[in-house]
Amino acid sequence: MNIGILLWCEALNRLTIDVDVAEVATYVVDGAAIVSFTEAGNYKVAVYTVAGQKVAEKNAAIEAGQNVQVALGAKGTYVLVVEKDGKVVRSVKLLNK
């Protein structure tokens, strides 16, 4: 079942729809964002500053259960956006302490 949640994505300065929130989980560990996927697919993971500047991006064909790690850089607040097959499935604000 897909559940849609309307979110404001500050980095992209637009509304996004967070679909099937159980599909992707995000964590921050030692200055890196770790994204864990429960479904296979073609994903793009992008990290933005709250001012909207893109600081990292990874594109990958992901298998269910696989993780992707993206370095965040300096301490601060970031927005992580995950797209699957060109559609935003998750956008979340991250704090790198």
mmCIF file with all atom_site columns, C-alpha atoms in Angstrom:
data_model
loop_
_atom_site.group_PDB
_atom_site.id
_atom_site.type_symbol
_atom_site.label_atom_id
_atom_site.label_alt_id
_atom_site.label_comp_id
_atom_site.label_asym_id
_atom_site.label_entity_id
_atom_site.label_seq_id
_atom_site.pdbx_PDB_ins_code
_atom_site.Cartn_x
_atom_site.Cartn_y
_atom_site.Cartn_z
_atom_site.occupancy
_atom_site.B_iso_or_equiv
_atom_site.pdbx_formal_charge
_atom_site.auth_seq_id
_atom_site.auth_comp_id
_atom_site.auth_asym_id
_atom_site.auth_atom_id
_atom_site.pdbx_PDB_model_num
ATOM 1  C CA . MET A 1 1  ? 0.000  0.000  0.000   1.00 0.00 ? 1  MET A CA 1
ATOM 2  C CA . ASN A 1 2  ? 1.330  3.431  -0.920  1.00 0.00 ? 2  ASN A CA 1
ATOM 3  C CA . ILE A 1 3  ? 0.797  6.287  1.484   1.00 0.00 ? 3  ILE A CA 1
ATOM 4  C CA . GLY A 1 4  ? 1.378  9.803  0.166   1.00 0.00 ? 4  GLY A CA 1
ATOM 5  C CA . ILE A 1 5  ? 2.542  12.560 2.484   1.00 0.00 ? 5  ILE A CA 1
ATOM 6  C CA . LEU A 1 6  ? 2.898  16.094 1.160   1.00 0.00 ? 6  LEU A CA 1
ATOM 7  C CA . LEU A 1 7  ? 6.191  17.677 2.302   1.00 0.00 ? 7  LEU A CA 1
ATOM 8  C CA . TRP A 1 8  ? 7.884  21.008 1.703   1.00 0.00 ? 8  TRP A CA 1
ATOM 9  C CA . CYS A 1 9  ? 11.410 20.362 0.438   1.00 0.00 ? 9  CYS A CA 1
ATOM 10 C CA . GLU A 1 10 ? 13.412 23.454 1.397   1.00 0.00 ? 10 GLU A CA 1
ATOM 11 C CA . ALA A 1 11 ? 16.414 22.511 -0.740  1.00 0.00 ? 11 ALA A CA 1
ATOM 12 C CA . LEU A 1 12 ? 14.331 22.232 -3.888  1.00 0.00 ? 12 LEU A CA 1
ATOM 13 C CA . ASN A 1 13 ? 11.964 25.062 -2.865  1.00 0.00 ? 13 ASN A CA 1
ATOM 14 C CA . ARG A 1 14 ? 8.965  22.957 -3.839  1.00 0.00 ? 14 ARG A CA 1
ATOM 15 C CA . LEU A 1 15 ? 6.402  20.561 -2.471  1.00 0.00 ? 15 LEU A CA 1
ATOM 16 C CA . THR A 1 16 ? 7.274  16.896 -2.752  1.00 0.00 ? 16 THR A CA 1
ATOM 17 C CA . ILE A 1 17 ? 5.219  13.790 -2.128  1.00 0.00 ? 17 ILE A CA 1
ATOM 18 C CA . ASP A 1 18 ? 6.725  11.243 0.220   1.00 0.00 ? 18 ASP A CA 1
ATOM 19 C CA . VAL A 1 19 ? 5.383  7.935  -1.111  1.00 0.00 ? 19 VAL A CA 1
ATOM 20 C CA . ASP A 1 20 ? 5.518  4.621  0.759   1.00 0.00 ? 20 ASP A CA 1
ATOM 21 C CA . VAL A 1 21 ? 7.622  5.934  3.617   1.00 0.00 ? 21 VAL A CA 1
ATOM 22 C CA . ALA A 1 22 ? 8.591  2.388  4.670   1.00 0.00 ? 22 ALA A CA 1
ATOM 23 C CA . GLU A 1 23 ? 10.522 1.941  1.390   1.00 0.00 ? 23 GLU A CA 1
ATOM 24 C CA . VAL A 1 24 ? 13.532 4.002  2.547   1.00 0.00 ? 24 VAL A CA 1
ATOM 25 C CA . ALA A 1 25 ? 15.111 4.614  5.961   1.00 0.00 ? 25 ALA A CA 1
ATOM 26 C CA . THR A 1 26 ? 17.783 7.257  6.614   1.00 0.00 ? 26 THR A CA 1
ATOM 27 C CA . TYR A 1 27 ? 20.404 7.598  9.340   1.00 0.00 ? 27 TYR A CA 1
ATOM 28 C CA . VAL A 1 28 ? 23.379 9.881  10.053  1.00 0.00 ? 28 VAL A CA 1
ATOM 29 C CA . VAL A 1 29 ? 26.506 8.112  11.317  1.00 0.00 ? 29 VAL A CA 1
ATOM 30 C CA . ASP A 1 30 ? 29.972 9.685  11.628  1.00 0.00 ? 30 ASP A CA 1
ATOM 31 C CA . GLY A 1 31 ? 29.295 12.521 9.189   1.00 0.00 ? 31 GLY A CA 1
ATOM 32 C CA . ALA A 1 32 ? 27.631 10.375 6.538   1.00 0.00 ? 32 ALA A CA 1
ATOM 33 C CA . ALA A 1 33 ? 24.023 9.809  5.544   1.00 0.00 ? 33 ALA A CA 1
ATOM 34 C CA . ILE A 1 34 ? 23.163 6.137  5.274   1.00 0.00 ? 34 ILE A CA 1
ATOM 35 C CA . VAL A 1 35 ? 20.099 5.276  3.229   1.00 0.00 ? 35 VAL A CA 1
ATOM 36 C CA . SER A 1 36 ? 18.658 1.785  3.601   1.00 0.00 ? 36 SER A CA 1
ATOM 37 C CA . PHE A 1 37 ? 16.314 0.453  0.901   1.00 0.00 ? 37 PHE A CA 1
ATOM 38 C CA . THR A 1 38 ? 13.595 -2.179 1.329   1.00 0.00 ? 38 THR A CA 1
ATOM 39 C CA . GLU A 1 39 ? 12.706 -2.335 -2.376  1.00 0.00 ? 39 GLU A CA 1
ATOM 40 C CA . ALA A 1 40 ? 14.869 -2.829 -5.451  1.00 0.00 ? 40 ALA A CA 1
ATOM 41 C CA . GLY A 1 41 ? 14.944 -0.109 -8.098  1.00 0.00 ? 41 GLY A CA 1
ATOM 42 C CA . ASN A 1 42 ? 16.894 2.636  -9.794  1.00 0.00 ? 42 ASN A CA 1
ATOM 43 C CA . TYR A 1 43 ? 17.510 5.327  -7.184  1.00 0.00 ? 43 TYR A CA 1
ATOM 44 C CA . LYS A 1 44 ? 19.071 8.765  -7.022  1.00 0.00 ? 44 LYS A CA 1
ATOM 45 C CA . VAL A 1 45 ? 20.147 10.067 -3.609  1.00 0.00 ? 45 VAL A CA 1
ATOM 46 C CA . ALA A 1 46 ? 20.927 13.790 -3.450  1.00 0.00 ? 46 ALA A CA 1
ATOM 47 C CA . VAL A 1 47 ? 22.024 15.896 -0.477  1.00 0.00 ? 47 VAL A CA 1
ATOM 48 C CA . TYR A 1 48 ? 21.416 19.657 -0.321  1.00 0.00 ? 48 TYR A CA 1
ATOM 49 C CA . THR A 1 49 ? 22.257 22.402 2.156   1.00 0.00 ? 49 THR A CA 1
ATOM 50 C CA . VAL A 1 50 ? 19.199 24.155 3.576   1.00 0.00 ? 50 VAL A CA 1
ATOM 51 C CA . ALA A 1 51 ? 20.096 27.007 1.188   1.00 0.00 ? 51 ALA A CA 1
ATOM 52 C CA . GLY A 1 52 ? 19.494 24.629 -1.735  1.00 0.00 ? 52 GLY A CA 1
ATOM 53 C CA . GLN A 1 53 ? 23.100 23.964 -2.807  1.00 0.00 ? 53 GLN A CA 1
ATOM 54 C CA . LYS A 1 54 ? 23.655 20.347 -3.906  1.00 0.00 ? 54 LYS A CA 1
ATOM 55 C CA . VAL A 1 55 ? 26.616 18.859 -2.014  1.00 0.00 ? 55 VAL A CA 1
ATOM 56 C CA . ALA A 1 56 ? 26.412 15.208 -3.095  1.00 0.00 ? 56 ALA A CA 1
ATOM 57 C CA . GLU A 1 57 ? 24.564 12.886 -5.445  1.00 0.00 ? 57 GLU A CA 1
ATOM 58 C CA . LYS A 1 58 ? 24.654 9.149  -6.095  1.00 0.00 ? 58 LYS A CA 1
ATOM 59 C CA . ASN A 1 59 ? 22.774 7.159  -8.717  1.00 0.00 ? 59 ASN A CA 1
ATOM 60 C CA . ALA A 1 60 ? 22.551 3.396  -8.392  1.00 0.00 ? 60 ALA A CA 1
ATOM 61 C CA . ALA A 1 61 ? 20.571 0.286  -9.233  1.00 0.00 ? 61 ALA A CA 1
ATOM 62 C CA . ILE A 1 62 ? 19.712 -0.942 -5.724  1.00 0.00 ? 62 ILE A CA 1
ATOM 63 C CA . GLU A 1 63 ? 18.713 -4.398 -4.531  1.00 0.00 ? 63 GLU A CA 1
ATOM 64 C CA . ALA A 1 64 ? 16.301 -4.810 -1.602  1.00 0.00 ? 64 ALA A CA 1
ATOM 65 C CA . GLY A 1 65 ? 18.211 -4.623 1.692   1.00 0.00 ? 65 GLY A CA 1
ATOM 66 C CA . GLN A 1 66 ? 21.114 -2.656 0.225   1.00 0.00 ? 66 GLN A CA 1
ATOM 67 C CA . ASN A 1 67 ? 22.495 0.569  1.760   1.00 0.00 ? 67 ASN A CA 1
ATOM 68 C CA . VAL A 1 68 ? 24.004 3.677  0.158   1.00 0.00 ? 68 VAL A CA 1
ATOM 69 C CA . GLN A 1 69 ? 26.351 5.980  2.052   1.00 0.00 ? 69 GLN A CA 1
ATOM 70 C CA . VAL A 1 70 ? 26.766 9.672  1.166   1.00 0.00 ? 70 VAL A CA 1
ATOM 71 C CA . ALA A 1 71 ? 29.286 11.952 2.907   1.00 0.00 ? 71 ALA A CA 1
ATOM 72 C CA . LEU A 1 72 ? 27.677 15.090 4.325   1.00 0.00 ? 72 LEU A CA 1
ATOM 73 C CA . GLY A 1 73 ? 30.778 17.241 4.798   1.00 0.00 ? 73 GLY A CA 1
ATOM 74 C CA . ALA A 1 74 ? 30.725 20.040 7.360   1.00 0.00 ? 74 ALA A CA 1
ATOM 75 C CA . LYS A 1 75 ? 28.520 20.001 10.430  1.00 0.00 ? 75 LYS A CA 1
ATOM 76 C CA . GLY A 1 76 ? 25.087 21.449 9.842   1.00 0.00 ? 76 GLY A CA 1
ATOM 77 C CA . THR A 1 77 ? 21.603 20.783 8.552   1.00 0.00 ? 77 THR A CA 1
ATOM 78 C CA . TYR A 1 78 ? 21.017 19.096 5.200   1.00 0.00 ? 78 TYR A CA 1
ATOM 79 C CA . VAL A 1 79 ? 18.072 17.905 3.132   1.00 0.00 ? 79 VAL A CA 1
ATOM 80 C CA . LEU A 1 80 ? 18.316 14.425 1.650   1.00 0.00 ? 80 LEU A CA 1
ATOM 81 C CA . VAL A 1 81 ? 16.095 13.637 -1.339  1.00 0.00 ? 81 VAL A CA 1
ATOM 82 C CA . VAL A 1 82 ? 15.628 10.086 -2.640  1.00 0.00 ? 82 VAL A CA 1
ATOM 83 C CA . GLU A 1 83 ? 14.134 9.475  -6.074  1.00 0.00 ? 83 GLU A CA 1
ATOM 84 C CA . LYS A 1 84 ? 13.099 6.105  -7.492  1.00 0.00 ? 84 LYS A CA 1
ATOM 85 C CA . ASP A 1 85 ? 12.654 5.874  -11.247 1.00 0.00 ? 85 ASP A CA 1
ATOM 86 C CA . GLY A 1 86 ? 12.495 9.693  -11.433 1.00 0.00 ? 86 GLY A CA 1
ATOM 87 C CA . LYS A 1 87 ? 9.882  10.191 -8.685  1.00 0.00 ? 87 LYS A CA 1
ATOM 88 C CA . VAL A 1 88 ? 10.624 11.568 -5.200  1.00 0.00 ? 88 VAL A CA 1
ATOM 89 C CA . VAL A 1 89 ? 9.949  8.835  -2.636  1.00 0.00 ? 89 VAL A CA 1
ATOM 90 C CA . ARG A 1 90 ? 11.575 10.442 0.384   1.00 0.00 ? 90 ARG A CA 1
ATOM 91 C CA . SER A 1 91 ? 12.814 13.848 1.489   1.00 0.00 ? 91 SER A CA 1
ATOM 92 C CA . VAL A 1 92 ? 14.120 14.299 4.977   1.00 0.00 ? 92 VAL A CA 1
ATOM 93 C CA . LYS A 1 93 ? 16.032 16.901 6.944   1.00 0.00 ? 93 LYS A CA 1
ATOM 94 C CA . LEU A 1 94 ? 19.288 15.598 8.461   1.00 0.00 ? 94 LEU A CA 1
ATOM 95 C CA . LEU A 1 95 ? 21.490 17.059 11.192  1.00 0.00 ? 95 LEU A CA 1
ATOM 96 C CA . ASN A 1 96 ? 25.229 16.370 11.004  1.00 0.00 ? 96 ASN A CA 1
ATOM 97 C CA . LYS A 1 97 ? 26.561 17.015 14.513  1.00 0.00 ? 97 LYS A CA 1
#
